[in-house]
mmCIF file of C-alpha atoms in Angstrom:
data_model
loop_
_atom_site.group_PDB
_atom_site.id
_atom_site.type_symbol
_atom_site.label_atom_id
_atom_site.label_comp_id
_atom_site.label_asym_id
_atom_site.label_seq_id
_atom_site.Cartn_x
_atom_site.Cartn_y
_atom_site.Cartn_z
ATOM 1 C CA MET A 26 0.000 0.000 0.000
ATOM 2 C CA ASN A 27 2.778 2.442 0.854
ATOM 3 C CA ASP A 28 4.477 2.147 -2.547
ATOM 4 C CA HIS A 29 1.838 4.326 -4.127
ATOM 5 C CA PRO A 30 2.376 8.085 -4.385
ATOM 6 C CA ARG A 31 0.557 10.052 -1.731
ATOM 7 C CA ARG A 32 -1.953 12.688 -2.751
ATOM 8 C CA GLU A 33 -2.875 15.817 -0.842
ATOM 9 C CA PRO A 34 -6.231 15.631 0.974
ATOM 10 C CA ARG A 35 -9.442 17.015 -0.418
ATOM 11 C CA ARG A 36 -10.661 19.226 2.434
ATOM 12 C CA GLY A 37 -13.776 21.314 2.985
ATOM 13 C CA ALA A 38 -13.557 25.049 2.479
ATOM 14 C CA ALA A 39 -13.026 27.174 5.597
ATOM 15 C CA ARG A 40 -13.188 30.914 6.138
ATOM 16 C CA PRO A 41 -11.137 32.880 8.697
ATOM 17 C CA GLY A 42 -13.095 34.389 11.531
ATOM 18 C CA LEU A 43 -16.157 32.319 10.719
ATOM 19 C CA TRP A 44 -17.373 32.299 14.324
ATOM 20 C CA VAL A 45 -17.101 36.081 14.655
ATOM 21 C CA ALA A 46 -18.953 36.632 11.404
ATOM 22 C CA CYS A 47 -21.697 34.184 12.220
ATOM 23 C CA VAL A 48 -22.501 35.568 15.648
ATOM 24 C CA ALA A 49 -24.194 38.284 13.619
ATOM 25 C CA LEU A 50 -26.682 35.669 12.466
ATOM 26 C CA ILE A 51 -28.583 36.351 15.671
ATOM 27 C CA ALA A 52 -29.193 39.821 14.242
ATOM 28 C CA LEU A 53 -30.198 38.224 10.931
ATOM 29 C CA VAL A 54 -26.955 39.066 9.146
ATOM 30 C CA ALA A 55 -26.126 35.964 7.118
ATOM 31 C CA CYS A 56 -22.644 34.597 6.515
ATOM 32 C CA LYS A 57 -23.082 33.912 2.822
ATOM 33 C CA ASP A 58 -21.269 31.375 0.642
ATOM 34 C CA SER A 59 -19.973 29.365 3.620
ATOM 35 C CA VAL A 60 -19.984 25.573 3.489
ATOM 36 C CA LEU A 61 -19.210 22.736 5.861
ATOM 37 C CA ARG A 62 -18.559 19.828 3.547
ATOM 38 C CA SER A 63 -15.603 18.083 2.024
ATOM 39 C CA GLY A 64 -14.862 18.111 -1.681
ATOM 40 C CA PRO A 65 -12.981 20.279 -4.172
ATOM 41 C CA VAL A 66 -11.982 23.643 -2.715
ATOM 42 C CA PRO A 67 -13.228 26.767 -4.562
ATOM 43 C CA ARG A 68 -10.636 29.370 -5.568
ATOM 44 C CA ALA A 69 -13.143 32.173 -5.025
ATOM 45 C CA LEU A 70 -15.885 32.566 -2.449
ATOM 46 C CA GLU A 71 -17.862 35.028 -4.525
ATOM 47 C CA GLY A 72 -19.018 34.923 -8.100
ATOM 48 C CA GLU A 73 -18.382 31.850 -10.208
ATOM 49 C CA ALA A 74 -16.053 29.534 -8.278
ATOM 50 C CA THR A 75 -13.295 27.595 -10.005
ATOM 51 C CA PHE A 76 -12.828 24.208 -8.383
ATOM 52 C CA VAL A 77 -9.466 22.518 -8.042
ATOM 53 C CA ASP A 78 -8.972 18.850 -7.150
ATOM 54 C CA PRO A 79 -6.241 18.751 -4.460
ATOM 55 C CA CYS A 80 -5.730 15.066 -5.356
ATOM 56 C CA PRO A 81 -4.230 15.596 -8.841
ATOM 57 C CA GLY A 82 -4.467 12.816 -11.364
ATOM 58 C CA TYR A 83 -7.648 11.362 -9.911
ATOM 59 C CA GLU A 84 -11.216 12.173 -10.852
ATOM 60 C CA VAL A 85 -13.366 13.738 -8.136
ATOM 61 C CA SER A 86 -16.271 11.396 -7.431
ATOM 62 C CA GLU A 87 -19.791 12.763 -7.687
ATOM 63 C CA LEU A 88 -21.066 9.814 -5.632
ATOM 64 C CA LEU A 89 -19.788 10.772 -2.169
ATOM 65 C CA GLY A 90 -23.369 11.144 -0.964
ATOM 66 C CA LYS A 91 -23.739 7.377 -1.417
ATOM 67 C CA LEU A 92 -21.198 6.685 1.335
ATOM 68 C CA TYR A 93 -22.532 5.642 4.733
ATOM 69 C CA ILE A 94 -21.142 4.971 8.175
ATOM 70 C CA ASN A 95 -22.328 1.379 8.175
ATOM 71 C CA GLU A 96 -20.905 -0.201 11.332
ATOM 72 C CA ILE A 97 -19.023 0.971 14.432
ATOM 73 C CA MET A 98 -17.049 -0.983 17.024
ATOM 74 C CA ILE A 99 -15.484 0.808 20.009
ATOM 75 C CA VAL A 100 -14.280 -1.932 22.414
ATOM 76 C CA ASN A 101 -12.572 -4.322 20.017
ATOM 77 C CA GLU A 102 -11.060 -7.200 21.979
ATOM 78 C CA SER A 103 -11.057 -9.995 19.407
ATOM 79 C CA ALA A 104 -13.490 -9.167 16.594
ATOM 80 C CA HIS A 105 -11.314 -7.628 13.876
ATOM 81 C CA PRO A 106 -7.559 -6.873 13.945
ATOM 82 C CA ASP A 107 -5.808 -4.141 12.006
ATOM 83 C CA GLU A 108 -2.953 -4.874 9.595
ATOM 84 C CA THR A 109 -0.518 -5.314 12.513
ATOM 85 C CA GLY A 110 -2.758 -7.705 14.428
ATOM 86 C CA ALA A 111 -3.813 -5.114 17.016
ATOM 87 C CA PHE A 112 -7.443 -4.869 18.107
ATOM 88 C CA VAL A 113 -8.606 -1.247 18.094
ATOM 89 C CA ALA A 114 -11.839 0.685 17.563
ATOM 90 C CA TRP A 115 -13.011 0.966 13.959
ATOM 91 C CA VAL A 116 -15.639 2.417 11.652
ATOM 92 C CA GLU A 117 -16.874 0.680 8.518
ATOM 93 C CA ILE A 118 -17.859 2.753 5.476
ATOM 94 C CA TYR A 119 -20.296 1.330 2.920
ATOM 95 C CA ASN A 120 -20.589 2.321 -0.742
ATOM 96 C CA ALA A 121 -24.261 2.171 -1.699
ATOM 97 C CA SER A 122 -23.596 3.257 -5.286
ATOM 98 C CA ALA A 123 -23.143 1.135 -8.396
ATOM 99 C CA SER A 124 -19.646 2.534 -9.018
ATOM 100 C CA GLU A 125 -16.241 2.402 -7.388
ATOM 101 C CA ILE A 126 -15.522 5.524 -5.309
ATOM 102 C CA ASP A 127 -12.141 7.091 -4.585
ATOM 103 C CA LEU A 128 -12.136 7.870 -0.849
ATOM 104 C CA GLY A 129 -8.936 9.920 -0.962
ATOM 105 C CA GLY A 130 -9.653 13.261 0.714
ATOM 106 C CA VAL A 131 -12.957 12.199 2.295
ATOM 107 C CA ALA A 132 -13.179 13.462 5.878
ATOM 108 C CA LEU A 133 -14.129 11.489 8.992
ATOM 109 C CA SER A 134 -14.717 13.046 12.389
ATOM 110 C CA ASP A 135 -16.277 12.434 15.787
ATOM 111 C CA THR A 136 -17.506 16.014 16.150
ATOM 112 C CA LEU A 137 -19.663 18.306 14.040
ATOM 113 C CA SER A 138 -17.586 21.309 15.118
ATOM 114 C CA ASP A 139 -14.556 19.950 13.214
ATOM 115 C CA VAL A 140 -15.851 17.888 10.326
ATOM 116 C CA ASN A 141 -12.387 17.636 8.717
ATOM 117 C CA LYS A 142 -10.766 16.252 11.863
ATOM 118 C CA TRP A 143 -9.106 13.454 9.871
ATOM 119 C CA VAL A 144 -8.958 12.908 6.133
ATOM 120 C CA ILE A 145 -8.519 9.596 4.333
ATOM 121 C CA PRO A 146 -5.082 9.704 2.674
ATOM 122 C CA CYS A 147 -4.918 10.220 -1.063
ATOM 123 C CA VAL A 148 -3.388 6.881 -1.993
ATOM 124 C CA GLU A 149 -4.314 4.328 -4.622
ATOM 125 C CA ASP A 150 -5.655 1.847 -2.054
ATOM 126 C CA ALA A 151 -8.196 4.386 -0.788
ATOM 127 C CA ARG A 152 -10.875 3.021 -3.079
ATOM 128 C CA ILE A 153 -14.133 1.302 -2.243
ATOM 129 C CA ALA A 154 -15.861 -0.985 -4.717
ATOM 130 C CA ALA A 155 -19.494 -0.660 -5.708
ATOM 131 C CA GLY A 156 -21.480 -2.193 -2.873
ATOM 132 C CA GLY A 157 -18.215 -2.610 -0.976
ATOM 133 C CA TYR A 158 -16.870 -1.886 2.488
ATOM 134 C CA PHE A 159 -13.897 0.032 3.882
ATOM 135 C CA ILE A 160 -12.491 0.043 7.438
ATOM 136 C CA VAL A 161 -10.960 3.049 9.216
ATOM 137 C CA TYR A 162 -9.232 2.338 12.537
ATOM 138 C CA LEU A 163 -9.825 4.816 15.371
ATOM 139 C CA ASP A 164 -6.607 4.515 17.363
ATOM 140 C CA GLY A 165 -4.940 7.900 16.861
ATOM 141 C CA ASP A 166 -1.923 6.218 15.251
ATOM 142 C CA THR A 167 -0.470 8.647 12.703
ATOM 143 C CA THR A 168 2.922 6.935 12.413
ATOM 144 C CA ASN A 169 2.299 6.207 8.748
ATOM 145 C CA PRO A 170 0.165 8.969 7.185
ATOM 146 C CA ASP A 171 -0.708 6.674 4.272
ATOM 147 C CA ASP A 172 -2.426 4.113 6.518
ATOM 148 C CA PHE A 173 -6.124 4.180 7.269
ATOM 149 C CA HIS A 174 -5.774 5.009 10.949
ATOM 150 C CA ALA A 175 -7.689 8.113 12.045
ATOM 151 C CA SER A 176 -5.831 10.725 14.058
ATOM 152 C CA PHE A 177 -8.448 10.682 16.827
ATOM 153 C CA ILE A 178 -9.574 8.217 19.494
ATOM 154 C CA PRO A 179 -13.301 8.320 20.331
ATOM 155 C CA ASN A 180 -14.497 9.137 23.824
ATOM 156 C CA MET A 181 -15.207 5.718 25.303
ATOM 157 C CA THR A 182 -18.024 6.820 27.613
ATOM 158 C CA GLY A 183 -19.933 9.746 26.130
ATOM 159 C CA GLN A 184 -22.349 10.375 23.299
ATOM 160 C CA THR A 185 -20.669 11.031 19.976
ATOM 161 C CA ASP A 186 -21.608 12.197 16.502
ATOM 162 C CA PHE A 187 -19.603 10.406 13.820
ATOM 163 C CA VAL A 188 -19.481 12.612 10.722
ATOM 164 C CA LEU A 189 -18.555 11.383 7.237
ATOM 165 C CA ASN A 190 -17.671 13.544 4.232
ATOM 166 C CA GLY A 191 -18.251 16.839 5.991
ATOM 167 C CA GLY A 192 -21.788 15.916 7.029
ATOM 168 C CA SER A 193 -23.279 13.945 4.130
ATOM 169 C CA ASP A 194 -23.748 11.150 6.675
ATOM 170 C CA LEU A 195 -24.088 11.476 10.451
ATOM 171 C CA VAL A 196 -24.483 8.799 13.102
ATOM 172 C CA HIS A 197 -25.334 9.728 16.697
ATOM 173 C CA VAL A 198 -24.330 7.020 19.203
ATOM 174 C CA ASP A 199 -23.934 6.563 22.948
ATOM 175 C CA LEU A 200 -20.498 4.976 23.301
ATOM 176 C CA ALA A 201 -21.361 3.778 26.800
ATOM 177 C CA LEU A 202 -23.555 1.129 25.143
ATOM 178 C CA PHE A 203 -20.606 -0.467 23.357
ATOM 179 C CA GLY A 204 -19.449 -3.494 25.338
ATOM 180 C CA PRO A 205 -16.528 -5.763 24.367
ATOM 181 C CA ASP A 206 -16.756 -6.916 20.741
ATOM 182 C CA ILE A 207 -20.207 -5.342 20.325
ATOM 183 C CA SER A 208 -20.876 -3.380 17.164
ATOM 184 C CA PHE A 209 -23.719 -1.149 16.047
ATOM 185 C CA GLY A 210 -24.639 -0.876 12.396
ATOM 186 C CA ARG A 211 -27.177 -0.155 9.687
ATOM 187 C CA VAL A 212 -29.691 -2.781 8.612
ATOM 188 C CA PRO A 213 -29.693 -3.398 5.760
ATOM 189 C CA ASP A 214 -26.313 -2.047 4.651
ATOM 190 C CA GLY A 215 -26.698 1.693 4.150
ATOM 191 C CA GLY A 216 -30.263 1.350 5.414
ATOM 192 C CA SER A 217 -32.539 3.088 7.851
ATOM 193 C CA PHE A 218 -32.151 1.180 11.115
ATOM 194 C CA PHE A 219 -28.986 1.732 13.162
ATOM 195 C CA GLY A 220 -28.676 -0.444 16.252
ATOM 196 C CA GLU A 221 -26.779 -3.213 17.993
ATOM 197 C CA LEU A 222 -25.925 -6.124 15.714
ATOM 198 C CA LEU A 223 -26.163 -9.716 16.898
ATOM 199 C CA SER A 224 -22.566 -10.228 15.826
ATOM 200 C CA PRO A 225 -19.893 -7.966 14.272
ATOM 201 C CA SER A 226 -19.684 -8.064 10.479
ATOM 202 C CA PRO A 227 -16.622 -6.021 9.418
ATOM 203 C CA LEU A 228 -16.152 -5.875 5.642
ATOM 204 C CA THR A 229 -19.282 -8.004 5.115
ATOM 205 C CA GLY A 230 -23.015 -7.380 5.052
ATOM 206 C CA ASN A 231 -24.904 -6.633 8.253
ATOM 207 C CA CYS A 232 -27.718 -9.002 7.245
ATOM 208 C CA PRO A 233 -28.797 -11.417 8.604
ATOM 209 C CA SER A 234 -27.374 -10.082 11.875
ATOM 210 C CA LEU A 235 -30.742 -8.322 12.219
ATOM 211 C CA PRO A 236 -33.920 -8.814 10.178
ATOM 212 C CA CYS A 237 -33.534 -6.862 6.954
ATOM 213 C CA SER A 238 -37.228 -6.810 6.132
ATOM 214 C CA VAL A 239 -38.059 -4.239 8.827
ATOM 215 C CA GLU A 240 -39.503 -1.083 7.285
ATOM 216 C CA PRO A 241 -39.216 2.052 9.461
ATOM 217 C CA VAL A 242 -42.214 4.355 9.745
ATOM 218 C CA GLU A 243 -41.441 7.938 8.762
ATOM 219 C CA VAL A 244 -42.491 10.518 11.362
ATOM 220 C CA GLU A 245 -43.548 14.144 10.988
ATOM 221 C CA PHE A 246 -41.402 17.177 11.791
ATOM 222 C CA ILE A 247 -41.197 20.924 11.101
ATOM 223 C CA ARG A 248 -38.145 22.014 9.131
ATOM 224 C CA GLY A 249 -36.295 24.683 11.092
ATOM 225 C CA ASP A 250 -37.872 23.696 14.419
ATOM 226 C CA VAL A 251 -34.442 22.887 15.817
ATOM 227 C CA ASN A 252 -35.484 22.797 19.476
ATOM 228 C CA SER A 253 -38.691 20.823 18.765
ATOM 229 C CA ASP A 254 -41.041 23.256 20.510
ATOM 230 C CA GLY A 255 -43.499 23.407 17.592
ATOM 231 C CA VAL A 256 -42.565 26.862 16.288
ATOM 232 C CA VAL A 257 -39.675 28.264 14.259
ATOM 233 C CA ASP A 258 -38.153 31.363 15.846
ATOM 234 C CA SER A 259 -34.880 32.920 17.006
ATOM 235 C CA LEU A 260 -34.488 30.253 19.699
ATOM 236 C CA ASP A 261 -34.061 27.689 16.931
ATOM 237 C CA LEU A 262 -31.321 29.817 15.371
ATOM 238 C CA ASP A 263 -29.540 30.019 18.721
ATOM 239 C CA GLN A 264 -29.710 26.233 19.102
ATOM 240 C CA LEU A 265 -28.566 25.582 15.536
ATOM 241 C CA LEU A 266 -25.483 27.749 16.076
ATOM 242 C CA LEU A 267 -24.679 25.742 19.205
ATOM 243 C CA TYR A 268 -24.841 22.541 17.174
ATOM 244 C CA VAL A 269 -22.633 23.905 14.399
ATOM 245 C CA PHE A 270 -20.012 25.783 16.419
ATOM 246 C CA GLU A 271 -20.130 24.628 20.045
ATOM 247 C CA ASP A 272 -20.305 20.856 19.448
ATOM 248 C CA ALA A 273 -23.587 20.542 21.356
ATOM 249 C CA MET A 274 -24.970 17.004 21.289
ATOM 250 C CA LEU A 275 -27.189 16.512 18.253
ATOM 251 C CA PRO A 276 -30.795 15.327 18.586
ATOM 252 C CA ASP A 277 -31.873 11.919 17.317
ATOM 253 C CA CYS A 278 -33.876 13.449 14.476
ATOM 254 C CA LEU A 279 -31.693 15.661 12.272
ATOM 255 C CA ASP A 280 -34.089 16.639 9.483
ATOM 256 C CA PRO A 281 -35.335 19.835 11.227
ATOM 257 C CA LEU A 282 -31.702 21.062 11.319
ATOM 258 C CA ASP A 283 -31.314 20.707 7.541
ATOM 259 C CA VAL A 284 -33.078 24.031 7.007
ATOM 260 C CA ASN A 285 -32.154 24.395 3.330
ATOM 261 C CA ASP A 286 -32.850 20.688 2.621
ATOM 262 C CA ASP A 287 -29.517 20.067 0.884
ATOM 263 C CA GLY A 288 -28.568 16.918 2.794
ATOM 264 C CA PHE A 289 -25.875 18.639 4.869
ATOM 265 C CA ILE A 290 -26.002 20.322 8.280
ATOM 266 C CA GLY A 291 -23.827 23.405 8.680
ATOM 267 C CA ILE A 292 -23.571 27.176 8.527
ATOM 268 C CA ALA A 293 -25.576 27.286 5.291
ATOM 269 C CA ASP A 294 -28.600 26.116 7.288
ATOM 270 C CA ALA A 295 -28.075 28.912 9.811
ATOM 271 C CA ASP A 296 -27.815 31.327 6.863
ATOM 272 C CA ARG A 297 -31.169 30.163 5.511
ATOM 273 C CA LEU A 298 -32.881 30.203 8.902
ATOM 274 C CA ALA A 299 -31.636 33.728 9.661
ATOM 275 C CA LEU A 300 -32.827 35.012 6.296
ATOM 276 C CA ALA A 301 -36.180 33.252 6.679
ATOM 277 C CA LEU A 302 -36.747 34.771 10.112
ATOM 278 C CA GLY A 303 -36.116 38.175 8.552
ATOM 279 C CA GLY A 304 -38.515 37.503 5.688
ATOM 280 C CA ALA A 305 -35.764 37.346 3.055
ATOM 281 C CA ALA A 306 -35.951 33.606 2.320
ATOM 282 C CA THR A 307 -38.311 30.659 2.503
ATOM 283 C CA ILE A 308 -37.945 27.338 4.321
ATOM 284 C CA PRO A 309 -38.647 24.151 2.325
ATOM 285 C CA GLY A 310 -41.430 21.897 3.545
ATOM 286 C CA PRO A 311 -42.590 20.583 5.811
ATOM 287 C CA TYR A 312 -43.045 24.141 7.108
ATOM 288 C CA PRO A 313 -44.719 25.793 8.998
ATOM 289 C CA ASN A 314 -46.898 22.779 9.811
ATOM 290 C CA PRO A 315 -45.602 19.289 10.686
ATOM 291 C CA GLY A 316 -45.263 16.751 7.919
ATOM 292 C CA THR A 317 -42.978 14.171 6.370
ATOM 293 C CA ASP A 318 -40.142 15.115 4.038
ATOM 294 C CA PRO A 319 -41.767 15.762 0.628
ATOM 295 C CA THR A 320 -38.513 15.173 -1.251
ATOM 296 C CA GLY A 321 -37.056 12.216 0.634
ATOM 297 C CA THR A 322 -33.728 12.710 -1.131
ATOM 298 C CA ASP A 323 -31.519 13.726 1.798
ATOM 299 C CA PRO A 324 -29.889 11.461 4.420
ATOM 300 C CA PHE A 325 -31.892 12.819 7.361
ATOM 301 C CA ILE A 326 -35.361 11.271 7.029
ATOM 302 C CA CYS A 327 -36.684 10.836 10.585
ATOM 303 C CA THR A 328 -38.216 7.452 11.295
ATOM 304 C CA LEU A 329 -39.474 5.194 14.036
ATOM 305 C CA THR A 330 -36.898 2.423 14.521
ATOM 306 C CA LEU A 331 -37.350 -1.106 15.854
ATOM 307 C CA GLU A 332 -37.314 0.279 19.405
ATOM 308 C CA GLY A 333 -39.995 2.823 18.519
ATOM 309 C CA THR A 334 -37.685 5.809 19.006
ATOM 310 C CA LYS A 335 -36.754 8.465 16.524
ATOM 311 C CA GLY A 336 -33.791 7.731 14.331
ATOM 312 C CA GLU A 337 -32.324 8.498 10.938
ATOM 313 C CA THR A 338 -32.619 6.826 7.592
ATOM 314 C CA PRO A 339 -30.297 7.581 4.671
#
């Protein structure tokens, strides 16, 4: 793996002083053109942007939205070793598309406040086949920057938001529930239910670890009602800014936070909410009354899971 030339990571765009600028959102002054997602970096933030692939020689995939955090193991005692034989925490990524995807430059994080916390190295082996699986080890080992070992170690006791590709997929988990060799995953692969699997299935399908015929029931929500009090107002903007900048723990149902309905959660949603509160923009449905997502194309469709609690479906 290490004989291949290394490529520079493909990171999300960032703007200096973003926090200072976005405090003004409370006064309905939007921070325009900001994004929290990975991908090609624009040369210009205004006007027509020219995109540059920081991984030269490789085509930028348009299928990154088909990548899912598919399985997570935190206390790995004997379930799946890394390439050295060590047993460490890991995350499995699943490619739900019909094409191979180059993962070089795709970000993985355990916090929404720093979505580019670690970036998959731009090497030839950083590819995931159509319908395939890819393991990232969460041991903080950065000895070899071309290996697939994330630079962070997850908090073993608290609740954590695992963030893939700058927010195109989010998984909210309570790490205190992870006992030895217990994994949580999606059923079916890339599917709507995320819960404890009967047995770990790294690099293989999660069925039949749990019944794959279970169909979640979509629940109603109000887009922009971030604090779930039934109305959309400045309190929702305050709460959304806490989620984006202060790393506040995310709710189980994320669709209300995706104010602009683009499939990502970030400053652009605060932009839209601030403008909407000032009468300068509209909020996509369901708004202002509760309803289900009329588009159903983003990764944040709120459902009732097997336990009857709110969850997320891709």
